[in-house]
Each structure stands twice: as C-alpha cells, then as structure tokens.
Coordinates of C-alpha atoms and ligand atoms in Angstrom, one line a residue:
Chain A
M398 CA -30.4 8.8 -45.2
A399 CA -29.8 11.4 -42.5
F400 CA -27.0 14.1 -43.1
D401 CA -24.0 13.6 -41.3
P402 CA -22.6 16.9 -39.6
S403 CA -19.3 14.9 -38.9
S404 CA -17.8 15.8 -42.4
L405 CA -18.5 19.4 -41.5
R406 CA -17.0 19.6 -38.2
P407 CA -13.2 19.8 -39.6
L408 CA -14.2 22.9 -41.6
F409 CA -14.9 24.5 -38.0
P410 CA -12.1 24.1 -35.8
I411 CA -13.2 26.5 -33.1
L412 CA -15.9 23.8 -32.2
S413 CA -13.2 21.2 -31.1
Q414 CA -12.1 23.1 -27.9
Q415 CA -12.9 22.3 -24.2
A416 CA -14.8 24.8 -22.4
Y417 CA -14.2 24.9 -18.5
D418 CA -13.0 20.9 -19.1
H419 CA -16.0 20.3 -20.7
P420 CA -16.4 19.8 -24.6
L421 CA -17.8 23.1 -25.9
T422 CA -21.4 22.7 -27.0
Y423 CA -22.2 26.1 -29.3
L424 CA -26.0 26.5 -29.5
D425 CA -26.1 30.0 -29.9
N426 CA -26.1 30.2 -33.6
A427 CA -29.0 32.5 -34.0
A428 CA -26.9 35.1 -32.3
T429 CA -23.9 34.2 -34.6
T430 CA -22.6 31.3 -36.4
Q431 CA -18.9 30.0 -36.6
K432 CA -17.2 30.3 -39.6
P433 CA -15.7 27.7 -42.1
L434 CA -12.0 27.8 -42.8
S435 CA -12.8 28.8 -46.2
V436 CA -14.2 32.0 -45.1
L437 CA -11.2 32.6 -43.0
D438 CA -9.0 31.9 -45.7
A439 CA -10.7 34.2 -47.9
I440 CA -10.3 37.1 -45.6
Q441 CA -6.6 36.3 -44.9
G442 CA -6.1 36.0 -48.8
Y443 CA -7.3 39.4 -49.5
Y444 CA -4.9 40.9 -46.8
L445 CA -2.2 38.4 -48.2
S446 CA -2.6 39.0 -51.9
F447 CA -4.8 41.9 -52.9
N448 CA -5.4 44.6 -50.0
A449 CA -5.9 47.8 -51.5
N450 CA -8.8 50.1 -51.8
V451 CA -11.5 49.5 -54.2
H452 CA -12.9 51.9 -57.0
R453 CA -10.0 54.1 -56.7
G454 CA -8.1 51.9 -59.3
A455 CA -5.1 52.4 -61.6
H456 CA -3.0 50.1 -60.0
F457 CA -2.5 46.2 -60.1
L458 CA -3.7 45.5 -56.5
S459 CA -6.5 47.9 -56.6
D460 CA -7.7 46.3 -59.8
R461 CA -7.7 42.8 -58.3
A462 CA -9.3 44.2 -55.4
T463 CA -12.2 45.9 -56.9
N464 CA -12.7 42.8 -59.4
R465 CA -12.8 40.5 -56.4
F466 CA -15.1 42.8 -54.4
E467 CA -17.6 43.2 -57.5
Q468 CA -17.5 39.4 -57.9
A469 CA -18.6 38.8 -54.6
R470 CA -21.6 41.1 -55.5
D471 CA -22.6 38.8 -58.2
T472 CA -22.2 35.7 -55.5
V473 CA -24.6 37.5 -53.1
A474 CA -27.0 38.5 -55.9
S475 CA -27.1 34.8 -57.0
F476 CA -27.3 33.4 -53.6
I477 CA -30.6 35.2 -53.2
N478 CA -31.6 35.2 -56.9
A479 CA -31.6 39.0 -57.4
P480 CA -31.7 39.8 -61.0
E481 CA -28.5 41.6 -61.0
Q482 CA -25.7 42.8 -58.8
S483 CA -26.7 46.5 -58.5
H484 CA -29.4 45.4 -56.4
I485 CA -27.2 44.5 -53.8
I486 CA -26.0 47.1 -51.3
W487 CA -23.3 46.4 -48.7
T488 CA -24.5 47.3 -45.2
K489 CA -22.8 46.8 -41.9
G490 CA -25.6 44.3 -41.1
T491 CA -29.4 43.9 -40.9
T492 CA -29.8 46.6 -38.5
E493 CA -28.1 49.3 -40.9
A494 CA -29.9 48.0 -43.9
I495 CA -33.2 48.5 -42.1
N496 CA -32.1 52.1 -41.1
T497 CA -30.9 52.6 -44.6
V498 CA -34.4 52.1 -45.9
A499 CA -36.3 53.8 -42.7
F500 CA -34.3 56.9 -43.4
G501 CA -34.5 56.6 -47.2
L502 CA -38.3 56.6 -47.3
E503 CA -38.9 59.2 -44.7
H504 CA -39.3 61.9 -47.5
L505 CA -42.5 59.9 -48.7
L506 CA -44.2 59.7 -45.3
E507 CA -47.0 61.8 -44.1
K508 CA -48.8 62.5 -41.2
G509 CA -51.6 59.7 -40.8
D510 CA -49.8 57.3 -42.8
E511 CA -49.0 53.7 -41.4
I512 CA -46.2 51.7 -41.0
L513 CA -47.1 48.1 -40.2
I514 CA -44.9 45.5 -38.5
T515 CA -45.7 42.0 -36.6
S516 CA -45.3 41.4 -32.9
L517 CA -42.3 39.1 -33.7
E518 CA -39.8 41.8 -34.7
H519 CA -36.4 41.9 -33.3
H520 CA -35.5 45.5 -32.2
A521 CA -33.7 46.4 -35.5
N522 CA -37.1 45.9 -37.3
L523 CA -39.2 48.0 -34.9
V524 CA -37.1 50.7 -33.5
P525 CA -35.9 52.1 -36.6
W526 CA -39.9 52.4 -37.9
Q527 CA -40.9 53.6 -34.6
Q528 CA -38.4 56.6 -34.7
L529 CA -39.7 57.0 -38.3
A530 CA -43.2 57.3 -37.2
F531 CA -42.2 59.8 -34.3
R532 CA -40.3 61.9 -37.0
T533 CA -43.1 61.9 -39.6
G534 CA -46.3 61.8 -37.6
A535 CA -46.9 58.3 -39.2
R536 CA -48.5 55.6 -37.1
L537 CA -46.9 52.3 -35.8
R538 CA -49.2 49.4 -36.2
I539 CA -48.5 45.9 -35.0
L540 CA -49.8 42.8 -36.8
P541 CA -50.1 40.5 -33.7
L542 CA -49.3 36.8 -33.3
T543 CA -51.9 35.4 -30.9
S544 CA -51.2 34.2 -27.4
N545 CA -51.2 30.6 -28.4
G546 CA -48.7 31.5 -30.9
K547 CA -50.6 31.4 -34.2
W548 CA -51.8 34.1 -36.6
E549 CA -55.2 35.4 -36.6
P550 CA -57.0 33.9 -39.4
E551 CA -58.0 36.9 -41.0
F552 CA -55.4 39.4 -40.8
G553 CA -56.2 41.4 -44.0
H554 CA -57.7 44.3 -42.0
Y555 CA -54.4 45.4 -40.6
F556 CA -53.4 46.4 -44.2
T557 CA -55.2 49.7 -45.1
D558 CA -55.2 52.1 -47.6
R559 CA -52.8 54.3 -45.4
T560 CA -50.1 51.4 -45.2
R561 CA -47.3 52.8 -46.7
I562 CA -44.6 50.3 -45.3
F563 CA -45.0 46.9 -44.4
A564 CA -41.7 45.4 -42.4
A565 CA -41.8 41.8 -41.1
T566 CA -39.1 38.9 -40.3
Q567 CA -39.1 36.0 -42.3
I568 CA -38.3 33.9 -39.0
S569 CA -38.5 35.1 -35.4
N570 CA -35.0 35.0 -33.7
A571 CA -36.7 34.7 -30.2
I572 CA -39.0 32.0 -30.8
G573 CA -38.5 30.4 -34.2
V574 CA -42.0 31.3 -35.7
S575 CA -41.9 31.8 -39.4
T576 CA -44.6 34.6 -40.7
P577 CA -47.0 33.5 -43.6
L578 CA -44.9 36.1 -45.8
P579 CA -46.6 35.5 -49.1
T580 CA -50.1 36.1 -47.8
M581 CA -49.0 39.3 -45.6
L582 CA -46.8 40.4 -48.8
N583 CA -49.7 40.1 -51.2
Y584 CA -52.0 42.1 -48.8
A585 CA -49.2 44.9 -48.4
K586 CA -48.7 44.9 -52.3
Q587 CA -52.9 45.4 -52.8
Q588 CA -52.2 48.5 -50.8
G589 CA -49.4 49.9 -52.6
A590 CA -47.1 49.6 -49.4
F591 CA -43.6 49.1 -49.4
T592 CA -42.5 45.8 -48.1
L593 CA -39.4 44.7 -46.2
V594 CA -38.2 41.3 -45.3
D595 CA -35.8 40.6 -42.5
G596 CA -34.0 37.7 -43.4
A597 CA -31.6 37.8 -40.5
Q598 CA -32.9 34.4 -39.4
A599 CA -33.5 32.9 -42.8
V600 CA -30.4 33.0 -44.8
A601 CA -28.5 30.5 -42.8
H602 CA -31.4 27.9 -43.2
H603 CA -33.5 28.3 -46.1
P604 CA -32.6 28.9 -49.7
V605 CA -33.8 32.2 -50.3
D606 CA -35.2 33.7 -53.4
V607 CA -36.3 37.4 -53.7
Q608 CA -37.8 37.3 -57.0
A609 CA -40.2 34.6 -55.9
L610 CA -40.7 36.3 -52.4
D611 CA -41.5 39.7 -54.4
C612 CA -40.7 42.0 -51.8
D613 CA -39.4 45.4 -52.2
F614 CA -36.3 45.1 -49.7
Y615 CA -34.6 42.1 -48.4
V616 CA -32.0 42.5 -45.5
F617 CA -29.6 40.0 -43.8
S618 CA -26.3 39.9 -41.7
G619 CA -23.2 37.8 -43.0
H620 CA -22.3 36.7 -39.2
K621 CA -25.4 34.7 -39.0
M622 CA -24.8 32.7 -42.1
Y623 CA -21.3 31.6 -41.7
G624 CA -19.7 35.0 -43.1
P625 CA -17.7 37.5 -41.0
T626 CA -19.4 40.1 -38.8
G627 CA -19.8 43.9 -39.9
I628 CA -20.9 43.0 -43.4
G629 CA -24.6 42.8 -44.1
V630 CA -26.9 43.3 -47.1
L631 CA -29.6 45.6 -48.6
Y632 CA -31.3 43.9 -51.5
G633 CA -33.9 46.0 -53.2
K634 CA -35.9 46.2 -56.6
S635 CA -34.5 48.8 -58.7
H636 CA -37.3 51.3 -58.3
A637 CA -37.5 50.7 -54.5
L638 CA -33.5 51.5 -54.3
E639 CA -33.8 54.5 -56.3
I640 CA -36.6 56.1 -54.3
L641 CA -34.2 55.9 -51.2
L642 CA -32.6 58.9 -50.3
P643 CA -29.0 58.2 -49.2
Y644 CA -28.8 58.3 -45.4
Q645 CA -25.2 58.4 -45.4
T646 CA -23.2 60.7 -47.8
G647 CA -19.4 61.2 -48.4
G648 CA -17.0 59.7 -50.5
E649 CA -17.5 56.6 -53.2
M650 CA -21.1 57.3 -53.4
V651 CA -20.7 60.7 -55.5
R652 CA -20.1 61.2 -59.2
H653 CA -19.3 64.9 -59.3
V654 CA -19.2 67.5 -56.1
S655 CA -18.7 71.2 -56.0
Y656 CA -19.3 73.3 -53.2
Q657 CA -23.1 74.0 -54.7
A658 CA -24.1 70.7 -55.5
T659 CA -23.3 67.1 -55.7
E660 CA -24.5 64.7 -58.5
F661 CA -24.8 61.3 -56.7
N662 CA -23.5 57.9 -58.3
V663 CA -25.6 55.2 -59.8
L664 CA -26.9 52.0 -57.7
P665 CA -25.4 50.3 -56.2
Y666 CA -22.8 53.1 -55.2
R667 CA -24.9 55.7 -54.3
L668 CA -26.0 54.0 -51.1
E669 CA -22.5 53.0 -50.1
A670 CA -20.9 56.1 -48.7
G671 CA -17.3 55.7 -47.8
T672 CA -14.7 52.9 -48.2
P673 CA -16.5 49.7 -47.6
H674 CA -16.0 47.0 -45.6
I675 CA -13.7 44.8 -48.4
E676 CA -12.6 42.1 -46.0
G677 CA -16.1 41.5 -45.0
V678 CA -17.6 41.2 -48.5
I679 CA -15.1 38.9 -49.7
G680 CA -15.6 36.9 -46.4
L681 CA -19.3 36.8 -47.1
A682 CA -18.9 35.6 -50.6
A683 CA -17.2 32.7 -49.4
A684 CA -19.6 32.1 -46.9
C685 CA -22.0 31.8 -49.9
D686 CA -19.6 29.5 -51.6
F687 CA -19.6 27.5 -48.6
L688 CA -23.6 27.2 -48.3
N689 CA -23.9 26.8 -52.0
A690 CA -21.6 23.6 -51.8
Q691 CA -23.8 22.0 -49.3
D692 CA -27.1 20.1 -50.1
R693 CA -29.0 23.1 -48.4
L694 CA -32.2 21.1 -48.0
A695 CA -30.6 18.3 -46.2
L696 CA -28.8 20.9 -43.8
L697 CA -32.3 22.3 -42.9
A698 CA -33.9 19.0 -42.6
W699 CA -31.0 17.8 -40.2
E700 CA -31.3 21.4 -38.0
Q701 CA -35.0 20.9 -37.9
S702 CA -34.6 17.5 -36.8
L703 CA -32.4 18.6 -34.0
A704 CA -34.7 21.2 -32.7
S705 CA -37.6 18.8 -32.9
H706 CA -35.8 16.2 -31.4
V707 CA -34.9 18.6 -28.2
Y708 CA -38.7 19.9 -28.4
S709 CA -40.0 16.5 -27.9
R710 CA -37.7 15.3 -25.4
L711 CA -38.3 18.5 -23.1
Q712 CA -42.0 18.1 -23.8
K713 CA -42.2 14.5 -22.3
E714 CA -40.2 15.8 -19.3
G715 CA -43.0 18.0 -18.6
G716 CA -42.7 21.2 -16.5
I717 CA -41.0 23.3 -19.1
D718 CA -42.6 26.1 -21.1
I719 CA -41.7 25.8 -24.8
Y720 CA -42.7 29.1 -27.3
S721 CA -41.0 27.6 -30.4
P722 CA -43.1 25.5 -32.7
E723 CA -42.8 21.9 -32.2
K724 CA -41.6 21.4 -35.9
N725 CA -40.2 23.3 -38.9
T726 CA -37.9 25.6 -36.8
T727 CA -34.2 25.4 -36.1
L728 CA -34.3 26.7 -32.6
V729 CA -36.0 26.0 -29.0
S730 CA -37.2 28.6 -26.9
L731 CA -38.2 27.9 -23.6
S732 CA -38.5 29.0 -19.8
V733 CA -39.0 27.0 -16.5
P734 CA -41.7 28.3 -13.9
N735 CA -39.9 29.6 -10.9
I736 CA -36.6 29.2 -11.9
H737 CA -34.5 32.1 -13.5
I738 CA -33.3 31.8 -17.0
L739 CA -30.1 33.3 -16.0
D740 CA -29.5 30.6 -13.6
L741 CA -30.3 27.9 -16.1
N742 CA -27.6 29.6 -18.5
A743 CA -25.0 29.8 -15.9
Y744 CA -25.3 26.1 -15.4
L745 CA -25.3 25.6 -18.8
D746 CA -22.4 27.5 -19.4
S747 CA -20.1 25.7 -16.3
Q748 CA -21.0 22.7 -18.4
G749 CA -19.8 24.2 -21.9
V750 CA -22.8 24.6 -23.2
A751 CA -23.6 27.9 -25.0
V752 CA -26.7 29.0 -25.5
R753 CA -28.8 32.3 -25.0
A754 CA -30.9 33.7 -22.1
G755 CA -32.7 37.1 -22.3
S756 CA -34.9 39.2 -24.1
H757 CA -33.4 38.2 -27.7
C758 CA -34.1 42.0 -28.4
A759 CA -37.8 41.6 -28.3
H760 CA -39.3 43.2 -25.3
P761 CA -42.8 43.7 -26.7
L762 CA -42.8 39.9 -27.6
M763 CA -41.7 38.8 -24.3
A764 CA -44.2 41.1 -22.8
Q765 CA -46.9 39.5 -25.0
L766 CA -45.6 36.1 -23.9
G767 CA -45.6 37.0 -20.2
V768 CA -41.9 36.3 -19.7
A769 CA -39.0 38.3 -19.0
G770 CA -36.9 36.4 -21.3
T771 CA -36.4 33.1 -22.7
L772 CA -33.6 30.5 -23.0
R773 CA -32.9 29.7 -26.5
A774 CA -31.0 26.7 -28.0
S775 CA -30.4 27.5 -31.7
F776 CA -28.8 25.0 -34.2
A777 CA -26.4 25.4 -37.2
C778 CA -25.6 22.8 -39.6
Y779 CA -22.5 21.4 -37.9
N780 CA -24.5 20.6 -34.5
T781 CA -24.7 17.1 -33.7
M782 CA -27.2 14.8 -32.1
E783 CA -25.1 14.4 -29.4
E784 CA -25.0 18.1 -28.7
A785 CA -28.7 18.4 -28.8
N786 CA -29.0 15.3 -26.4
R787 CA -26.2 17.0 -24.2
F788 CA -28.3 20.3 -24.2
C789 CA -31.4 18.4 -22.9
D790 CA -29.2 16.5 -20.2
V791 CA -27.7 19.4 -18.8
L792 CA -31.0 21.5 -18.8
L793 CA -32.6 18.9 -16.8
E794 CA -29.7 18.7 -14.4
A795 CA -29.8 22.4 -13.8
I796 CA -33.6 22.2 -13.2
D797 CA -33.0 19.7 -10.6
L798 CA -30.2 21.7 -9.0
L799 CA -32.2 24.9 -9.0
N800 CA -35.6 23.3 -8.2
D801 CA -36.9 24.5 -4.6
E802 CA -37.8 20.9 -3.2
Chain B
M622 CA -30.6 45.0 13.4
T623 CA -31.4 41.6 11.6
D624 CA -28.4 39.7 10.4
S625 CA -28.8 39.4 6.8
L626 CA -26.4 36.6 6.5
G627 CA -28.3 34.0 8.1
Q628 CA -25.7 31.6 10.3
Q629 CA -23.0 32.1 7.6
K630 CA -19.9 33.2 9.0
P631 CA -17.8 35.3 6.4
V632 CA -14.6 33.3 6.8
N633 CA -16.7 30.4 5.9
I634 CA -18.3 31.8 2.8
K635 CA -14.7 32.8 1.8
A636 CA -13.4 29.2 2.4
Q637 CA -16.0 27.7 0.7
L638 CA -15.8 29.7 -2.5
Q639 CA -12.3 29.3 -2.6
A640 CA -12.2 25.8 -2.2
C641 CA -14.2 25.8 -5.8
R642 CA -12.0 24.1 -8.4
S643 CA -14.4 24.5 -11.4
K644 CA -17.3 26.9 -12.8
E645 CA -19.6 23.8 -11.7
E646 CA -18.3 23.9 -8.1
T647 CA -18.7 27.5 -7.8
F648 CA -22.1 27.3 -9.1
K649 CA -23.2 25.0 -6.7
T650 CA -21.5 26.6 -3.9
L651 CA -23.7 30.0 -5.0
V652 CA -26.7 27.9 -5.1
T653 CA -26.1 26.6 -1.6
L654 CA -25.4 30.1 -0.5
S655 CA -28.2 31.7 -1.9
K656 CA -30.2 29.8 0.6
T657 CA -28.9 31.6 3.5
L658 CA -30.2 35.0 2.1
P659 CA -33.3 36.1 3.8
R660 CA -35.8 37.1 1.2
L661 CA -37.2 40.3 1.1
P662 CA -40.9 41.0 1.7
T663 CA -42.4 42.3 -1.4
E664 CA -43.3 46.0 0.0
E665 CA -39.3 46.2 0.3
K666 CA -38.8 45.0 -3.3
T667 CA -39.4 48.8 -4.8
E668 CA -38.5 50.4 -7.8
E669 CA -36.2 52.8 -5.2
N670 CA -34.2 49.8 -3.9
K671 CA -33.7 48.3 -7.2
V672 CA -30.4 48.4 -8.5
K673 CA -30.3 49.7 -12.0
G674 CA -28.4 48.2 -14.6
C675 CA -28.5 44.2 -13.5
E676 CA -29.9 41.8 -16.0
S677 CA -31.7 40.0 -13.0
A678 CA -33.7 42.0 -10.8
V679 CA -31.7 43.1 -7.5
W680 CA -33.1 45.0 -4.7
L681 CA -30.3 46.2 -2.1
I682 CA -31.2 48.3 1.0
I683 CA -28.5 49.9 3.0
E684 CA -29.0 50.6 6.9
E685 CA -26.4 52.5 9.2
K686 CA -26.6 52.2 12.8
D687 CA -23.8 53.5 15.1
G688 CA -21.8 54.6 11.8
L689 CA -21.9 50.7 10.8
R690 CA -23.5 49.7 7.5
Y691 CA -25.8 46.6 7.4
F692 CA -27.4 45.3 4.4
K693 CA -30.5 43.5 3.1
A694 CA -30.7 42.3 -0.6
D695 CA -32.9 39.9 -2.9
S696 CA -32.9 39.1 -6.5
D697 CA -35.1 36.9 -8.7
A698 CA -32.1 34.8 -9.8
K699 CA -30.6 32.5 -7.7
L700 CA -27.1 32.5 -8.6
M701 CA -27.3 36.3 -8.0
R702 CA -28.4 35.7 -4.4
G703 CA -25.6 33.6 -4.0
V704 CA -23.2 36.2 -5.3
L705 CA -24.8 39.0 -3.0
V706 CA -24.2 36.7 0.0
A707 CA -20.4 36.6 -0.9
I708 CA -20.5 40.5 -1.6
L709 CA -22.2 41.3 1.5
S710 CA -20.1 39.1 3.5
L711 CA -17.3 41.3 2.8
V712 CA -19.0 44.5 3.7
E713 CA -21.5 43.8 6.5
G714 CA -21.1 45.8 9.6
K715 CA -18.1 47.9 8.4
T716 CA -18.1 51.8 8.5
L717 CA -18.5 53.4 4.8
V718 CA -14.9 54.7 5.3
D719 CA -13.7 51.2 5.5
I720 CA -15.8 49.7 2.8
Q721 CA -14.4 52.4 0.5
K722 CA -10.8 51.6 1.4
M723 CA -11.6 48.0 0.0
D724 CA -10.8 46.9 -3.3
L725 CA -14.0 44.6 -3.6
T726 CA -13.2 43.8 -7.4
A727 CA -10.1 42.0 -6.3
E728 CA -11.5 40.4 -3.0
L729 CA -14.4 38.8 -5.5
A730 CA -11.8 37.6 -7.7
E731 CA -10.2 35.8 -4.8
L732 CA -13.5 34.6 -4.2
N733 CA -13.4 32.8 -7.8
L734 CA -16.2 35.2 -8.6
S735 CA -14.4 37.2 -11.3
S736 CA -16.5 35.4 -14.3
Y737 CA -19.3 36.9 -12.4
L738 CA -18.0 40.3 -13.1
T739 CA -16.7 39.7 -16.5
S740 CA -19.7 38.1 -17.8
S741 CA -23.0 40.0 -19.1
R742 CA -23.8 40.4 -15.4
T743 CA -20.8 42.8 -15.1
N744 CA -22.6 46.1 -15.2
G745 CA -24.9 44.5 -12.7
V746 CA -22.0 43.6 -10.2
L747 CA -20.5 46.7 -10.4
A748 CA -23.8 48.5 -9.8
I749 CA -24.4 46.8 -6.9
L750 CA -20.8 47.4 -5.7
S751 CA -21.1 51.3 -6.5
K752 CA -24.4 51.2 -4.6
I753 CA -22.8 49.5 -1.4
N754 CA -19.9 52.4 -1.7
T755 CA -22.0 55.3 -1.8
L756 CA -23.5 57.5 1.0
Ligands
PLP1592 C1 -34.5 38.8 -36.7 C2 -33.1 39.6 -36.7 N1 -33.2 40.7 -37.0 C3 -32.4 41.6 -37.2 C4 -31.2 41.1 -36.4 C5 -30.0 42.1 -36.2 O1 -28.8 41.8 -36.8 P1 -27.6 42.6 -36.6 O2 -27.3 42.8 -35.4 O3 -26.5 41.7 -37.3 O4 -27.6 43.9 -37.6 C6 -31.2 40.1 -35.7 C7 -30.1 39.6 -35.0 O5 -29.7 39.3 -34.1 C8 -32.1 39.3 -36.0 O6 -32.1 37.9 -35.3

C-alpha cells in the first residue's frame, strides 16, 4: 500500500497557508526542507529549560545542556551509523564541513598532486578544492558525466597514483543523478586517496551507513533533512579526522594554552572552535528522531513516485527538456526551449507553487548541459500527489502563456 | 529617435498595472507589455550594454537628444521585458536632472511591481535604475 503523506501534514503547519490566495505548494525541498513541530519544540525546549553554555559546566543548567548536546552527537552518529560519537564534528553546514577538510589536508598536498571531483558538484564541493589546488600547486581534475547523463563505462583512469583527494556528491542537487559511489570510492582507495562524500542531498531521503560506504569523510547539512539552518556535520574516520589541521582555532578546542604554545583538545572538540550552535545541534537530533520514527524506505519510495509521476506526465506533453533521471530520484529538473526559466518560475510563484529556477550553484554542470539554468521541483515526504499534479498543471499553463504563437 | 515604447502611452501602462488585483494579473499584464518592447538587434546586445547584476540578461542603451534621455532595452526573459517597459515609461524623454529627482522605487511600488524589486530580481532592477540615473 502506498504511503500516505496526509498523516505528516499536521506536523508541518507552515505548509497549510495560502500564498497569494493559492494553496502554498512547496516543492523547493532540495534547497531546504520545512521543519516538523518536534524540531521546533526541541529548539524552544532548549531555551525554555536548559539554555547554558556547554562544556563549561559546574552548574545545573550547563550540565543539562552539555548532556543533551552530547546525546545529540550520539543520535547523529547512529543516524549515519558512525562507529562512535567522537567521529561527529559539528559545523555550520556542508560548506563549512568541506572547507574544514580542504584546509585541514592542505599540509599534505604537494605540487602535481591531484584532487578529483565529478562534474556534478555543487560549488560547495568544487570551489574549496579549486582554491586548495591554487594554494598548493595541486591539479583539480574532473570526472565528467557524459552528455547523455551517464557515466563513462570506464572511468577508472581518472584515478591515478597522484590522486590525493577524491570528493564526490552522493546525489546531484541540480539534476538528481546519483553517483556510483562504491565503484568510485574503490578506485580512490586503491590509489590511497582521501575520500569525501557530499551527502547534502542524500540524508533526507536515503538511510545512510558511513561504515558501509567506507569513505574517509561524509558531510551534510541539517536544514536539508528537516532540521534547523546553521548546523551541519562532518563525519570522519578517526585517522582522517586526526590528520586534519584545525582550520579554526580559539576556545573549546584547546586543552592548555600558554603564550608560547597551545595543546589542542581531543576529537571531536579539536575541530570545534568556539561556542557551538547548541540550539542547532538539539534541533538536528530532533530531526534525526523524526526520520528514525518513519518507515524511511516507504518515504523514499513515495518521494520517488512523485518525481517519476511528474517526469512521465511532462515527458508525454513533449517540448520540455528534462535533465533528471526518469526513476530513482526525488526531483525533476527541466527547461523549456525559448522560454526563460525565470518567467516560468514567476508564473508558478504567482500560483503559490514554490520551485527553484537557476544554476543551482553548479555553473560548470549547467555549461556542460548547455543551459543557463533549470527549473527544479524537488519533493519531500510531506508532498502529496495533488501537489505534484498541480506543479504540472501550472507549469503547462505557464508554457501556454509564455509561448510565442 | 525611435520610440522604444511602441504605441503604448505611459498613462496606459500605469493604469493597466495599477488595475492588477493579484500576482497572476500583474504577471499577465507584464507579459502583454513585454510584446510592446522592440527587440534589440544582436549587434547591440554587447557586454558593454549589459546591465550587471541581473539574474536574466538585460541590455540597456541610453541615447541623449537635446538634453533629453531616450532608452532602448532588451532582456532574454519576457517578464523582465515587461518590467523594462514599465520602468522606461516613467523616464523616457526626460532630462537626467528630472529623472534623478524621481523616486523610482516608490513609483514602481505604485505600479504593483514591488515584488519584482524585493525578489531575487532585486539587484537586477536596482542595477537598471542606477544605470538610468547615471551620466
Ligand atoms: C549537493 C550539495 N552540496 C552542498 C550544498 C551546500 O550546503 P550548505 O549551503 O547547507 O552548506 C548543497 C546545498 O544546496 C547541496 O545541495
């Protein structure tokens, strides 16, 4: 029996509002998801009953805050099946997590070393590596998706004995394509490269097991998985985290400081300078609890069924270029020849339908696809089939209105 | 000097936009208005004529005759062409001094176009206004 999202709707009251006199249809979930009441309650609960700085202890509230804060680390560790909580580093989000690794590994790179990424990457998983390459004389190499949206049958040759870092997204935010991670990570490991997986677009949809993936680093943002903004996670294997030089220093990350030297704290604190985003951490743990309480595979199947329904409806209409896969994805990314995506977006917006039009922070990928940008409808567990159909109806209306005879 | 506003009278444009009761009506009116903007020939769509900071490509050419400013503009997005028709209707054929005295943001708000100023197109429209206003 198909999953019924109506049981989840009451948990997301923000969705039951009108936008310009139309029911709000929120299909911009790949940008950020809405937050269930349990996440909002957790954040408010923190301020109502245990707000204090963490790890500075020695009083009732601070002990409570510290306990809950460290419990949250356990929750997140088991959410991605990390072996221990010390593998979980709090960051602002995916972007800061990747920067932490890019700066932390800088001391290991030499001129002529190679950093390999794929052509699907969000700027967050591209620019930090490019800048690292500029600073060290390393070479940034790109493993490309071919023009028909497939991977080359033989991409092993991109991994060389100079590959020091391999960083790849699990799922493309712009076109919803998944990367064949097991194969790629295997090649990278054979060359002894550090591996980083950008899970920003995966965590809300797919159960994640970092031990099964066996990557050195796994990064994601809370706000794309029903959690608050401003909090994200850098997971790393022990030796991988140990090797990172802290890219920010200051309080909390130290054990002893004199004017001559500083002894850094142990993991995870060594990589968490300053007072952390405590409410964000508490909220993120609540988001994990929310997802853990669901039948995750049923949610995924539902989200994928919405995307493939939209795909096949629009495919039948014709005249629409679709860049996302037909199946096994939770978003639809498209453009219409001779109609600007911003015009389509404006009409959808006027009807209360929220999608994203643009380059999705992936300029090189857009250039490869030969478009300035795409229109993306991305689904979450609370979206209904009516909403998927409404997107199609309003999009087709927009095309009618904007088509020049 | 070519009349870049076609047959549309500024008063008409104002009345049409002010009559819009919803975002949808404003959208449809802008699409209609966009059709009155003569397209620029490719050779005028240069980097130099491009307004920086717009999400869609916008080209704007200012010509002066007897101290009065006349405008030619184009965009690859239809709605932006409609917005350009509205903006240019406010300033076409005026002196720079007169244009600088105007509160264009407020006038666009009166035309129900605030949301085109506050959305992600903000920088774009502001960049257009600032180009219109400069020497
Ligand atoms: C695949 C991917 N990587 C990285 C990011 C950056 O995430 P954040 O802005 O939360 O740091 C995003 C967000 O859009 C993304 O979709």
